[in-house]
PDB file of C-alpha atoms and ligand atoms in Angstrom:
ATOM      1  CA  UNK A   1       0.000   0.000   0.000  1.00 58.00           C
ATOM      2  CA  UNK A   2       1.221   3.493  -0.814  1.00 77.00           C
ATOM      3  CA  UNK A   3       1.692   5.224   2.568  1.00 90.00           C
ATOM      4  CA  UNK A   4       1.530   8.899   3.378  1.00 93.00           C
ATOM      5  CA  UNK A   5       4.430  11.115   4.406  1.00 96.00           C
ATOM      6  CA  UNK A   6       4.234  13.711   7.174  1.00 97.00           C
ATOM      7  CA  UNK A   7       6.363  16.877   7.122  1.00 98.00           C
ATOM      8  CA  UNK A   8       6.780  18.574  10.505  1.00 98.00           C
ATOM      9  CA  UNK A   9       8.214  22.096  10.280  1.00 98.00           C
ATOM     10  CA  UNK A  10      10.284  23.668  13.036  1.00 98.00           C
ATOM     11  CA  UNK A  11      11.970  26.620  11.257  1.00 98.00           C
ATOM     12  CA  UNK A  12      15.705  27.079  10.638  1.00 98.00           C
ATOM     13  CA  UNK A  13      17.581  28.584   7.709  1.00 98.00           C
ATOM     14  CA  UNK A  14      15.693  26.313   5.330  1.00 98.00           C
ATOM     15  CA  UNK A  15      12.703  28.559   6.138  1.00 97.00           C
ATOM     16  CA  UNK A  16      14.852  31.706   6.277  1.00 97.00           C
ATOM     17  CA  UNK A  17      14.450  34.805   4.122  1.00 97.00           C
ATOM     18  CA  UNK A  18      16.450  37.914   3.294  1.00 96.00           C
ATOM     19  CA  UNK A  19      16.892  40.288   0.379  1.00 93.00           C
ATOM     20  CA  UNK A  20      17.124  38.195  -2.806  1.00 86.00           C
ATOM     21  CA  UNK A  21      20.594  36.723  -3.099  1.00 80.00           C
ATOM     22  CA  UNK A  22      21.845  38.384   0.097  1.00 82.00           C
ATOM     23  CA  UNK A  23      23.971  36.608   2.713  1.00 81.00           C
ATOM     24  CA  UNK A  24      22.029  38.405   5.427  1.00 93.00           C
ATOM     25  CA  UNK A  25      18.786  36.722   6.352  1.00 96.00           C
ATOM     26  CA  UNK A  26      16.493  35.794   9.219  1.00 97.00           C
ATOM     27  CA  UNK A  27      15.883  32.108   9.916  1.00 97.00           C
ATOM     28  CA  UNK A  28      12.422  30.576  10.369  1.00 96.00           C
ATOM     29  CA  UNK A  29      10.291  33.041   8.396  1.00 96.00           C
ATOM     30  CA  UNK A  30       8.416  30.861   5.902  1.00 97.00           C
ATOM     31  CA  UNK A  31       5.589  28.474   6.620  1.00 96.00           C
ATOM     32  CA  UNK A  32       6.419  24.831   5.895  1.00 96.00           C
ATOM     33  CA  UNK A  33       3.665  24.826   3.230  1.00 95.00           C
ATOM     34  CA  UNK A  34       5.620  27.511   1.365  1.00 95.00           C
ATOM     35  CA  UNK A  35       8.806  25.418   1.422  1.00 96.00           C
ATOM     36  CA  UNK A  36       7.034  22.442  -0.056  1.00 94.00           C
ATOM     37  CA  UNK A  37       5.053  24.290  -2.688  1.00 89.00           C
ATOM     38  CA  UNK A  38       6.823  24.443  -6.015  1.00 82.00           C
ATOM     39  CA  UNK A  39       9.317  21.598  -5.461  1.00 94.00           C
ATOM     40  CA  UNK A  40       8.824  19.496  -8.573  1.00 91.00           C
ATOM     41  CA  UNK A  41       8.316  15.820  -7.892  1.00 90.00           C
ATOM     42  CA  UNK A  42       7.855  16.208  -4.147  1.00 92.00           C
ATOM     43  CA  UNK A  43       4.162  15.263  -4.120  1.00 86.00           C
ATOM     44  CA  UNK A  44       4.893  12.074  -6.093  1.00 86.00           C
ATOM     45  CA  UNK A  45       7.868  11.236  -3.862  1.00 87.00           C
ATOM     46  CA  UNK A  46       5.672  11.638  -0.774  1.00 84.00           C
ATOM     47  CA  UNK A  47       3.474   8.689  -1.743  1.00 76.00           C
ATOM     48  CA  UNK A  48      -0.281   8.497  -1.238  1.00 69.00           C
ATOM     49  CA  UNK A  49      -0.649  11.734   0.620  1.00 88.00           C
ATOM     50  CA  UNK A  50       1.363  14.560   2.111  1.00 94.00           C
ATOM     51  CA  UNK A  51       0.510  15.943   5.550  1.00 95.00           C
ATOM     52  CA  UNK A  52       2.175  19.198   6.599  1.00 97.00           C
ATOM     53  CA  UNK A  53       2.225  20.419  10.187  1.00 98.00           C
ATOM     54  CA  UNK A  54       3.901  23.447  11.718  1.00 97.00           C
ATOM     55  CA  UNK A  55       5.311  22.378  15.096  1.00 98.00           C
ATOM     56  CA  UNK A  56       7.372  25.537  15.640  1.00 98.00           C
ATOM     57  CA  UNK A  57       9.000  28.315  13.681  1.00 98.00           C
ATOM     58  CA  UNK A  58      12.307  29.010  15.399  1.00 98.00           C
ATOM     59  CA  UNK A  59      15.993  29.453  14.714  1.00 98.00           C
ATOM     60  CA  UNK A  60      17.359  26.158  15.999  1.00 98.00           C
ATOM     61  CA  UNK A  61      20.066  27.921  18.010  1.00 98.00           C
ATOM     62  CA  UNK A  62      17.097  28.717  20.275  1.00 98.00           C
ATOM     63  CA  UNK A  63      15.766  25.145  20.430  1.00 98.00           C
ATOM     64  CA  UNK A  64      14.154  24.485  23.797  1.00 97.00           C
ATOM     65  CA  UNK A  65      12.625  21.663  25.783  1.00 96.00           C
ATOM     66  CA  UNK A  66       9.025  22.745  25.117  1.00 96.00           C
ATOM     67  CA  UNK A  67       9.492  22.484  21.338  1.00 97.00           C
ATOM     68  CA  UNK A  68      11.301  19.161  21.779  1.00 97.00           C
ATOM     69  CA  UNK A  69       8.355  17.816  23.769  1.00 95.00           C
ATOM     70  CA  UNK A  70       5.808  18.961  21.176  1.00 96.00           C
ATOM     71  CA  UNK A  71       7.894  17.540  18.335  1.00 97.00           C
ATOM     72  CA  UNK A  72       8.322  14.168  20.062  1.00 95.00           C
ATOM     73  CA  UNK A  73       4.591  14.035  20.813  1.00 94.00           C
ATOM     74  CA  UNK A  74       3.638  14.787  17.192  1.00 97.00           C
ATOM     75  CA  UNK A  75       6.104  12.166  15.943  1.00 96.00           C
ATOM     76  CA  UNK A  76       4.579   9.582  18.275  1.00 94.00           C
ATOM     77  CA  UNK A  77       1.048  10.354  17.063  1.00 95.00           C
ATOM     78  CA  UNK A  78       1.999  10.064  13.402  1.00 97.00           C
ATOM     79  CA  UNK A  79       4.228   7.006  13.816  1.00 95.00           C
ATOM     80  CA  UNK A  80       1.332   5.197  15.470  1.00 94.00           C
ATOM     81  CA  UNK A  81      -0.853   5.811  12.397  1.00 96.00           C
ATOM     82  CA  UNK A  82      -0.625   2.736  10.139  1.00 96.00           C
ATOM     83  CA  UNK A  83      -1.265   4.932   7.088  1.00 95.00           C
ATOM     84  CA  UNK A  84       1.944   6.915   7.729  1.00 96.00           C
ATOM     85  CA  UNK A  85       5.084   5.556   6.061  1.00 96.00           C
ATOM     86  CA  UNK A  86       7.583   8.112   7.349  1.00 97.00           C
ATOM     87  CA  UNK A  87       8.158  11.570   8.796  1.00 98.00           C
ATOM     88  CA  UNK A  88      10.330  14.448   7.574  1.00 98.00           C
ATOM     89  CA  UNK A  89      11.306  17.239   9.982  1.00 98.00           C
ATOM     90  CA  UNK A  90      12.592  20.575   8.679  1.00 98.00           C
ATOM     91  CA  UNK A  91      15.058  22.019  11.190  1.00 98.00           C
ATOM     92  CA  UNK A  92      17.903  24.498  11.591  1.00 98.00           C
ATOM     93  CA  UNK A  93      21.414  23.154  11.186  1.00 98.00           C
ATOM     94  CA  UNK A  94      22.748  24.471  14.516  1.00 98.00           C
ATOM     95  CA  UNK A  95      21.115  21.905  16.802  1.00 98.00           C
ATOM     96  CA  UNK A  96      19.795  19.327  14.328  1.00 98.00           C
ATOM     97  CA  UNK A  97      22.175  16.703  15.754  1.00 98.00           C
ATOM     98  CA  UNK A  98      20.732  17.224  19.240  1.00 98.00           C
ATOM     99  CA  UNK A  99      17.123  16.904  18.104  1.00 98.00           C
ATOM    100  CA  UNK A 100      18.060  13.838  16.066  1.00 97.00           C
ATOM    101  CA  UNK A 101      19.643  12.217  19.117  1.00 96.00           C
ATOM    102  CA  UNK A 102      16.689  13.061  21.363  1.00 95.00           C
ATOM    103  CA  UNK A 103      14.235  11.510  18.907  1.00 95.00           C
ATOM    104  CA  UNK A 104      16.508   8.507  18.399  1.00 93.00           C
ATOM    105  CA  UNK A 105      16.413   7.909  22.137  1.00 92.00           C
ATOM    106  CA  UNK A 106      12.635   8.312  22.333  1.00 91.00           C
ATOM    107  CA  UNK A 107      10.914   6.974  19.251  1.00 92.00           C
ATOM    108  CA  UNK A 108      10.242   3.506  17.903  1.00 88.00           C
ATOM    109  CA  UNK A 109      12.562   2.739  15.016  1.00 87.00           C
ATOM    110  CA  UNK A 110      10.338   0.784  12.661  1.00 90.00           C
ATOM    111  CA  UNK A 111       9.594   3.788  10.416  1.00 94.00           C
ATOM    112  CA  UNK A 112      11.967   6.520   9.200  1.00 96.00           C
ATOM    113  CA  UNK A 113      12.076   9.950  10.808  1.00 97.00           C
ATOM    114  CA  UNK A 114      14.280  12.089   8.552  1.00 98.00           C
ATOM    115  CA  UNK A 115      15.549  15.484   9.664  1.00 98.00           C
ATOM    116  CA  UNK A 116      16.654  17.940   7.018  1.00 98.00           C
ATOM    117  CA  UNK A 117      17.896  21.511   6.885  1.00 98.00           C
ATOM    118  CA  UNK A 118      19.718  24.071   4.751  1.00 98.00           C
ATOM    119  CA  UNK A 119      22.799  26.209   5.038  1.00 98.00           C
ATOM    120  CA  UNK A 120      21.363  28.871   2.738  1.00 97.00           C
ATOM    121  CA  UNK A 121      18.044  30.689   3.161  1.00 97.00           C
ATOM    122  CA  UNK A 122      15.140  30.102   0.801  1.00 96.00           C
ATOM    123  CA  UNK A 123      15.882  33.477  -0.850  1.00 95.00           C
ATOM    124  CA  UNK A 124      19.512  32.622  -1.762  1.00 95.00           C
ATOM    125  CA  UNK A 125      20.413  32.715  -5.460  1.00 95.00           C
ATOM    126  CA  UNK A 126      20.963  28.958  -5.292  1.00 95.00           C
ATOM    127  CA  UNK A 127      19.230  27.641  -2.170  1.00 96.00           C
ATOM    128  CA  UNK A 128      20.093  24.140  -0.925  1.00 98.00           C
ATOM    129  CA  UNK A 129      16.820  23.642   0.971  1.00 98.00           C
ATOM    130  CA  UNK A 130      14.525  22.457  -1.852  1.00 98.00           C
ATOM    131  CA  UNK A 131      16.880  19.648  -2.922  1.00 98.00           C
ATOM    132  CA  UNK A 132      17.495  18.625   0.696  1.00 98.00           C
ATOM    133  CA  UNK A 133      13.745  18.520   1.364  1.00 98.00           C
ATOM    134  CA  UNK A 134      13.044  16.483  -1.757  1.00 98.00           C
ATOM    135  CA  UNK A 135      15.859  14.055  -0.865  1.00 98.00           C
ATOM    136  CA  UNK A 136      14.499  13.757   2.690  1.00 98.00           C
ATOM    137  CA  UNK A 137      10.992  12.975   1.423  1.00 97.00           C
ATOM    138  CA  UNK A 138      12.411  10.347  -0.932  1.00 96.00           C
ATOM    139  CA  UNK A 139      14.335   8.826   1.954  1.00 97.00           C
ATOM    140  CA  UNK A 140      11.304   8.893   4.270  1.00 96.00           C
ATOM    141  CA  UNK A 141       9.294   6.927   1.731  1.00 94.00           C
ATOM    142  CA  UNK A 142      12.074   4.428   1.006  1.00 94.00           C
ATOM    143  CA  UNK A 143      10.998   0.917   2.057  1.00 92.00           C
ATOM    144  CA  UNK A 144      14.318   0.125   3.782  1.00 93.00           C
ATOM    145  CA  UNK A 145      14.728   3.398   5.684  1.00 94.00           C
ATOM    146  CA  UNK A 146      14.055   3.334   9.425  1.00 93.00           C
ATOM    147  CA  UNK A 147      15.016   5.081  12.604  1.00 93.00           C
ATOM    148  CA  UNK A 148      16.083   8.699  12.982  1.00 95.00           C
ATOM    149  CA  UNK A 149      18.223   9.940  10.097  1.00 96.00           C
ATOM    150  CA  UNK A 150      19.664  13.287   9.020  1.00 98.00           C
ATOM    151  CA  UNK A 151      19.672  13.961   5.277  1.00 98.00           C
ATOM    152  CA  UNK A 152      21.649  16.935   3.944  1.00 98.00           C
ATOM    153  CA  UNK A 153      23.513  17.625   0.719  1.00 98.00           C
ATOM    154  CA  UNK A 154      22.870  14.128  -0.538  1.00 98.00           C
ATOM    155  CA  UNK A 155      24.305  12.331   2.521  1.00 98.00           C
ATOM    156  CA  UNK A 156      22.348  10.211   4.977  1.00 97.00           C
ATOM    157  CA  UNK A 157      23.642  10.297   8.548  1.00 97.00           C
ATOM    158  CA  UNK A 158      22.707   8.299  11.650  1.00 95.00           C
ATOM    159  CA  UNK A 159      21.675  10.166  14.813  1.00 95.00           C
ATOM    160  CA  UNK A 160      24.624   8.917  16.877  1.00 94.00           C
ATOM    161  CA  UNK A 161      27.471   9.936  14.602  1.00 95.00           C
ATOM    162  CA  UNK A 162      26.192  13.052  12.876  1.00 97.00           C
ATOM    163  CA  UNK A 163      27.521  16.478  13.788  1.00 97.00           C
ATOM    164  CA  UNK A 164      27.747  19.909  12.236  1.00 98.00           C
ATOM    165  CA  UNK A 165      31.410  20.341  11.370  1.00 98.00           C
ATOM    166  CA  UNK A 166      31.496  23.579   9.395  1.00 98.00           C
ATOM    167  CA  UNK A 167      29.848  26.945  10.078  1.00 97.00           C
ATOM    168  CA  UNK A 168      29.657  28.098   6.438  1.00 95.00           C
ATOM    169  CA  UNK A 169      29.970  25.559   3.698  1.00 96.00           C
ATOM    170  CA  UNK A 170      27.018  23.696   2.168  1.00 96.00           C
ATOM    171  CA  UNK A 171      28.470  20.337   3.093  1.00 96.00           C
ATOM    172  CA  UNK A 172      28.326  21.144   6.800  1.00 98.00           C
ATOM    173  CA  UNK A 173      27.682  17.680   8.272  1.00 98.00           C
ATOM    174  CA  UNK A 174      29.781  14.617   8.867  1.00 98.00           C
ATOM    175  CA  UNK A 175      29.450  11.268  10.590  1.00 97.00           C
ATOM    176  CA  UNK A 176      32.956  11.459  11.866  1.00 90.00           C
ATOM    177  CA  UNK A 177      33.674   7.972  13.108  1.00 87.00           C
ATOM    178  CA  UNK A 178      31.519   5.718  11.008  1.00 87.00           C
ATOM    179  CA  UNK A 179      30.912   7.726   7.839  1.00 94.00           C
ATOM    180  CA  UNK A 180      27.455   8.302   6.367  1.00 96.00           C
ATOM    181  CA  UNK A 181      24.875   5.516   6.294  1.00 95.00           C
ATOM    182  CA  UNK A 182      24.213   6.234   2.640  1.00 96.00           C
ATOM    183  CA  UNK A 183      23.469   8.820   0.004  1.00 97.00           C
ATOM    184  CA  UNK A 184      20.572  10.129  -2.075  1.00 98.00           C
ATOM    185  CA  UNK A 185      21.919  10.358  -5.607  1.00 97.00           C
ATOM    186  CA  UNK A 186      19.877  11.225  -8.688  1.00 94.00           C
ATOM    187  CA  UNK A 187      16.738  10.599  -6.669  1.00 94.00           C
ATOM    188  CA  UNK A 188      17.843   7.113  -5.599  1.00 96.00           C
ATOM    189  CA  UNK A 189      18.884   5.981  -2.133  1.00 96.00           C
ATOM    190  CA  UNK A 190      22.210   4.118  -2.010  1.00 96.00           C
ATOM    191  CA  UNK A 191      23.214   2.579   1.306  1.00 95.00           C
ATOM    192  CA  UNK A 192      26.843   2.545   2.342  1.00 93.00           C
ATOM    193  CA  UNK A 193      28.208  -1.010   2.346  1.00 81.00           C
ATOM    194  CA  UNK A 194      25.061  -1.949   0.389  1.00 71.00           C
ATOM    195  CA  UNK A 195      23.127  -2.251   3.646  1.00 70.00           C
ATOM    196  CA  UNK A 196      20.194  -0.238   5.049  1.00 75.00           C
ATOM    197  CA  UNK A 197      20.388   1.096   8.654  1.00 72.00           C
ATOM    198  CA  UNK A 198      20.715  -1.799  11.065  1.00 67.00           C
ATOM    199  CA  UNK A 199      18.873  -2.334  14.329  1.00 53.00           C
ATOM    200  CA  UNK A 200      21.903  -0.875  16.101  1.00 52.00           C
ATOM    201  CA  UNK A 201      21.587   2.481  14.372  1.00 62.00           C
ATOM    202  CA  UNK A 202      17.787   2.446  14.430  1.00 59.00           C
ATOM    203  CA  UNK A 203      17.114   1.558  18.024  1.00 61.00           C
ATOM    204  CA  UNK A 204      13.805   0.223  19.219  1.00 55.00           C
ATOM    205  CA  UNK A 205      12.570   3.202  21.235  1.00 57.00           C
ATOM    206  CA  UNK A 206      13.501   1.930  24.687  1.00 57.00           C
ATOM    207  CA  UNK A 207      12.296   5.185  26.202  1.00 62.00           C
ATOM    208  CA  UNK A 208       8.801   5.137  24.770  1.00 60.00           C
ATOM    209  CA  UNK A 209       7.267   5.702  28.165  1.00 62.00           C
ATOM    210  CA  UNK A 210       9.544   8.626  28.992  1.00 71.00           C
ATOM    211  CA  UNK A 211       7.896  11.553  30.786  1.00 79.00           C
ATOM    212  CA  UNK A 212       8.924  13.682  27.794  1.00 82.00           C
ATOM    213  CA  UNK A 213       5.607  12.633  26.269  1.00 81.00           C
ATOM    214  CA  UNK A 214       3.608  13.885  29.226  1.00 81.00           C
ATOM    215  CA  UNK A 215       4.523  16.786  31.430  1.00 78.00           C
ATOM    216  CA  UNK A 216       7.566  15.553  33.331  1.00 80.00           C
ATOM    217  CA  UNK A 217      10.039  18.298  34.254  1.00 88.00           C
ATOM    218  CA  UNK A 218      13.321  18.370  32.340  1.00 94.00           C
ATOM    219  CA  UNK A 219      16.067  18.012  34.943  1.00 96.00           C
ATOM    220  CA  UNK A 220      18.830  20.614  34.868  1.00 97.00           C
ATOM    221  CA  UNK A 221      21.879  19.035  33.237  1.00 98.00           C
ATOM    222  CA  UNK A 222      24.803  21.263  32.330  1.00 98.00           C
ATOM    223  CA  UNK A 223      27.980  20.846  30.283  1.00 98.00           C
ATOM    224  CA  UNK A 224      31.416  21.927  31.471  1.00 98.00           C
ATOM    225  CA  UNK A 225      34.761  21.637  29.702  1.00 98.00           C
ATOM    226  CA  UNK A 226      38.068  20.555  31.098  1.00 98.00           C
ATOM    227  CA  UNK A 227      40.722  22.933  29.777  1.00 98.00           C
ATOM    228  CA  UNK A 228      44.024  24.542  30.619  1.00 98.00           C
ATOM    229  CA  UNK A 229      43.661  26.871  33.592  1.00 97.00           C
ATOM    230  CA  UNK A 230      40.452  25.128  34.677  1.00 96.00           C
ATOM    231  CA  UNK A 231      39.196  25.166  38.251  1.00 95.00           C
ATOM    232  CA  UNK A 232      36.122  23.693  39.889  1.00 96.00           C
ATOM    233  CA  UNK A 233      34.368  26.959  40.753  1.00 98.00           C
ATOM    234  CA  UNK A 234      31.734  26.585  38.061  1.00 98.00           C
ATOM    235  CA  UNK A 235      30.897  23.055  39.192  1.00 98.00           C
ATOM    236  CA  UNK A 236      30.592  24.128  42.854  1.00 98.00           C
ATOM    237  CA  UNK A 237      28.335  26.990  41.759  1.00 98.00           C
ATOM    238  CA  UNK A 238      26.115  24.668  39.709  1.00 98.00           C
ATOM    239  CA  UNK A 239      25.793  22.195  42.573  1.00 98.00           C
ATOM    240  CA  UNK A 240      24.799  25.037  44.923  1.00 98.00           C
ATOM    241  CA  UNK A 241      22.163  25.991  42.333  1.00 97.00           C
ATOM    242  CA  UNK A 242      20.595  22.521  42.307  1.00 97.00           C
ATOM    243  CA  UNK A 243      22.005  20.985  39.121  1.00 98.00           C
ATOM    244  CA  UNK A 244      20.980  17.318  38.733  1.00 98.00           C
ATOM    245  CA  UNK A 245      23.568  16.231  36.207  1.00 98.00           C
ATOM    246  CA  UNK A 246      26.878  17.409  34.767  1.00 98.00           C
ATOM    247  CA  UNK A 247      28.429  16.279  31.492  1.00 98.00           C
ATOM    248  CA  UNK A 248      32.118  17.002  31.108  1.00 98.00           C
ATOM    249  CA  UNK A 249      33.808  17.626  27.779  1.00 98.00           C
ATOM    250  CA  UNK A 250      37.027  16.050  29.006  1.00 98.00           C
ATOM    251  CA  UNK A 251      40.417  16.298  27.370  1.00 98.00           C
ATOM    252  CA  UNK A 252      41.652  13.398  25.245  1.00 97.00           C
ATOM    253  CA  UNK A 253      40.926   9.969  26.670  1.00 97.00           C
ATOM    254  CA  UNK A 254      38.537  11.289  29.374  1.00 97.00           C
ATOM    255  CA  UNK A 255      41.268  13.087  31.298  1.00 98.00           C
ATOM    256  CA  UNK A 256      40.288  15.848  33.739  1.00 98.00           C
ATOM    257  CA  UNK A 257      42.119  18.885  35.086  1.00 98.00           C
ATOM    258  CA  UNK A 258      42.854  17.920  38.696  1.00 98.00           C
ATOM    259  CA  UNK A 259      41.028  20.958  40.096  1.00 98.00           C
ATOM    260  CA  UNK A 260      37.923  20.200  38.045  1.00 98.00           C
ATOM    261  CA  UNK A 261      38.177  16.554  39.072  1.00 98.00           C
ATOM    262  CA  UNK A 262      38.152  17.505  42.763  1.00 98.00           C
ATOM    263  CA  UNK A 263      35.013  19.603  42.255  1.00 98.00           C
ATOM    264  CA  UNK A 264      33.336  16.791  40.298  1.00 98.00           C
ATOM    265  CA  UNK A 265      34.044  14.432  43.211  1.00 98.00           C
ATOM    266  CA  UNK A 266      32.319  16.847  45.565  1.00 98.00           C
ATOM    267  CA  UNK A 267      29.384  17.077  43.121  1.00 98.00           C
ATOM    268  CA  UNK A 268      29.065  13.300  42.722  1.00 98.00           C
ATOM    269  CA  UNK A 269      29.227  12.825  46.480  1.00 98.00           C
ATOM    270  CA  UNK A 270      26.385  15.350  46.797  1.00 98.00           C
ATOM    271  CA  UNK A 271      24.270  13.143  44.473  1.00 98.00           C
ATOM    272  CA  UNK A 272      24.827  14.866  41.125  1.00 98.00           C
ATOM    273  CA  UNK A 273      25.065  12.443  38.171  1.00 98.00           C
ATOM    274  CA  UNK A 274      28.343  12.989  36.288  1.00 98.00           C
ATOM    275  CA  UNK A 275      29.142  11.709  32.790  1.00 98.00           C
ATOM    276  CA  UNK A 276      32.517  12.083  31.106  1.00 98.00           C
ATOM    277  CA  UNK A 277      32.532  12.723  27.341  1.00 98.00           C
ATOM    278  CA  UNK A 278      35.544  13.778  25.287  1.00 98.00           C
ATOM    279  CA  UNK A 279      36.416  17.027  23.537  1.00 97.00           C
ATOM    280  CA  UNK A 280      37.893  14.940  20.706  1.00 97.00           C
ATOM    281  CA  UNK A 281      35.529  14.810  17.710  1.00 94.00           C
ATOM    282  CA  UNK A 282      36.778  11.390  16.587  1.00 95.00           C
ATOM    283  CA  UNK A 283      37.207   8.078  18.371  1.00 93.00           C
ATOM    284  CA  UNK A 284      35.929   6.826  21.672  1.00 93.00           C
ATOM    285  CA  UNK A 285      37.355   7.065  25.188  1.00 94.00           C
ATOM    286  CA  UNK A 286      38.138   3.943  27.178  1.00 95.00           C
ATOM    287  CA  UNK A 287      35.272   2.765  29.395  1.00 96.00           C
ATOM    288  CA  UNK A 288      35.372   4.210  32.923  1.00 97.00           C
ATOM    289  CA  UNK A 289      34.900   1.737  35.758  1.00 96.00           C
ATOM    290  CA  UNK A 290      35.213   1.962  39.534  1.00 96.00           C
ATOM    291  CA  UNK A 291      34.691   5.726  39.600  1.00 97.00           C
ATOM    292  CA  UNK A 292      32.072   8.087  40.982  1.00 98.00           C
ATOM    293  CA  UNK A 293      31.045   8.767  37.375  1.00 98.00           C
ATOM    294  CA  UNK A 294      30.517   6.956  34.081  1.00 97.00           C
ATOM    295  CA  UNK A 295      31.781   7.567  30.582  1.00 98.00           C
ATOM    296  CA  UNK A 296      29.341   9.024  28.068  1.00 97.00           C
ATOM    297  CA  UNK A 297      29.193   5.874  25.935  1.00 95.00           C
ATOM    298  CA  UNK A 298      31.050   7.561  23.092  1.00 95.00           C
ATOM    299  CA  UNK A 299      28.556  10.417  22.758  1.00 96.00           C
ATOM    300  CA  UNK A 300      29.536  14.028  22.186  1.00 97.00           C
ATOM    301  CA  UNK A 301      28.923  16.304  25.198  1.00 98.00           C
ATOM    302  CA  UNK A 302      25.693  17.770  23.735  1.00 98.00           C
ATOM    303  CA  UNK A 303      24.256  14.326  23.006  1.00 97.00           C
ATOM    304  CA  UNK A 304      25.424  12.938  26.348  1.00 97.00           C
ATOM    305  CA  UNK A 305      23.533  15.777  28.032  1.00 98.00           C
ATOM    306  CA  UNK A 306      20.314  14.654  26.338  1.00 96.00           C
ATOM    307  CA  UNK A 307      20.800  11.016  27.326  1.00 95.00           C
ATOM    308  CA  UNK A 308      21.502  11.986  30.913  1.00 96.00           C
ATOM    309  CA  UNK A 309      18.422  14.213  31.064  1.00 95.00           C
ATOM    310  CA  UNK A 310      16.251  11.352  29.794  1.00 92.00           C
ATOM    311  CA  UNK A 311      17.870   8.946  32.238  1.00 91.00           C
ATOM    312  CA  UNK A 312      17.166  11.285  35.156  1.00 92.00           C
ATOM    313  CA  UNK A 313      13.628  11.923  33.931  1.00 90.00           C
ATOM    314  CA  UNK A 314      12.879   8.217  33.695  1.00 84.00           C
ATOM    315  CA  UNK A 315      14.380   7.431  37.125  1.00 84.00           C
TER     316      UNK A 315
HETATM  317  N1  LIG B   1      20.822  29.363  12.993  1.00 85.62           N
HETATM  318  C1  LIG B   1      20.207  28.542  11.977  1.00 85.62           C
HETATM  319  C2  LIG B   1      19.391  27.467  12.677  1.00 85.62           C
HETATM  320  O1  LIG B   1      19.993  26.581  13.220  1.00 85.62           O
HETATM  321  C3  LIG B   1      21.259  27.965  11.127  1.00 85.62           C
HETATM  322  C4  LIG B   1      20.783  27.041  10.041  1.00 85.62           C
HETATM  323  O2  LIG B   1      19.668  26.566  10.008  1.00 85.62           O
HETATM  324  O3  LIG B   1      21.614  26.772   9.148  1.00 85.62           O
HETATM  325  O4  LIG B   1      18.195  27.519  12.699  1.00 85.62           O
END
């Protein structure tokens, strides 16, 4: 049966406008309907029907927990509809990797949820948004696609590995350790290693019952960096302010400035959950055992923060 595709709009540069051809623009100005209208072939690529919903209209640098909750709720509603084959989310590039990771942690993985974006506004002389959106719709209606994916400039990335690696160029995303999961080329999806996303990359929504879907409070989890000249003052201040979790962007192989480490010990002893991620964009730190804290399971600090928030929410 030909299934329908849902497009959920959240804003971003893909919906941005400025003077025609100008580099100066404001993100999140156009309605999602306007982005879709006029893209040749999009309606056919979407399958039986195309449903468009405006979840938010924000610059994704300002992404917040309320929009995340609404987005996750709308995804859940549509994924539960047997007539829906897949979802596309239009999003800003700045925090797309965070939203992708949140949804990966929350949603069932049996249907594709494809996030897409643009580096240039809709009013650019040569905008990248229309092609990205068309590619994302094609991917969302591909029979082998599943789980949360990011599709930009013809590459398909998994939620765990994807990150924004360049502030300017069109090809702004990379899956640094594993490489992309595939590509959309000439309207066709080609999987890397000739294989579609596996169960490992498209996880089975272990957190389906998370309070994110109701009205549970988002616990305060902050990120600190270990760096030259570091001390623990910021950590002590956060603990005094009631922080529930701290993620550290540690140096190298999860190493900590000794002054920061002392403050983290005080925090952990006071009941704050501490996770150690690495500042290194590539590779994975050795597992941490027998400590007051755990490693971040190879996640970047921003993604580790999301996982820790969900863990604390579910506890
Ligand atoms: N600041 C914009 C956003 O993240 C950047 C972009 O979309 O490229 O919404």
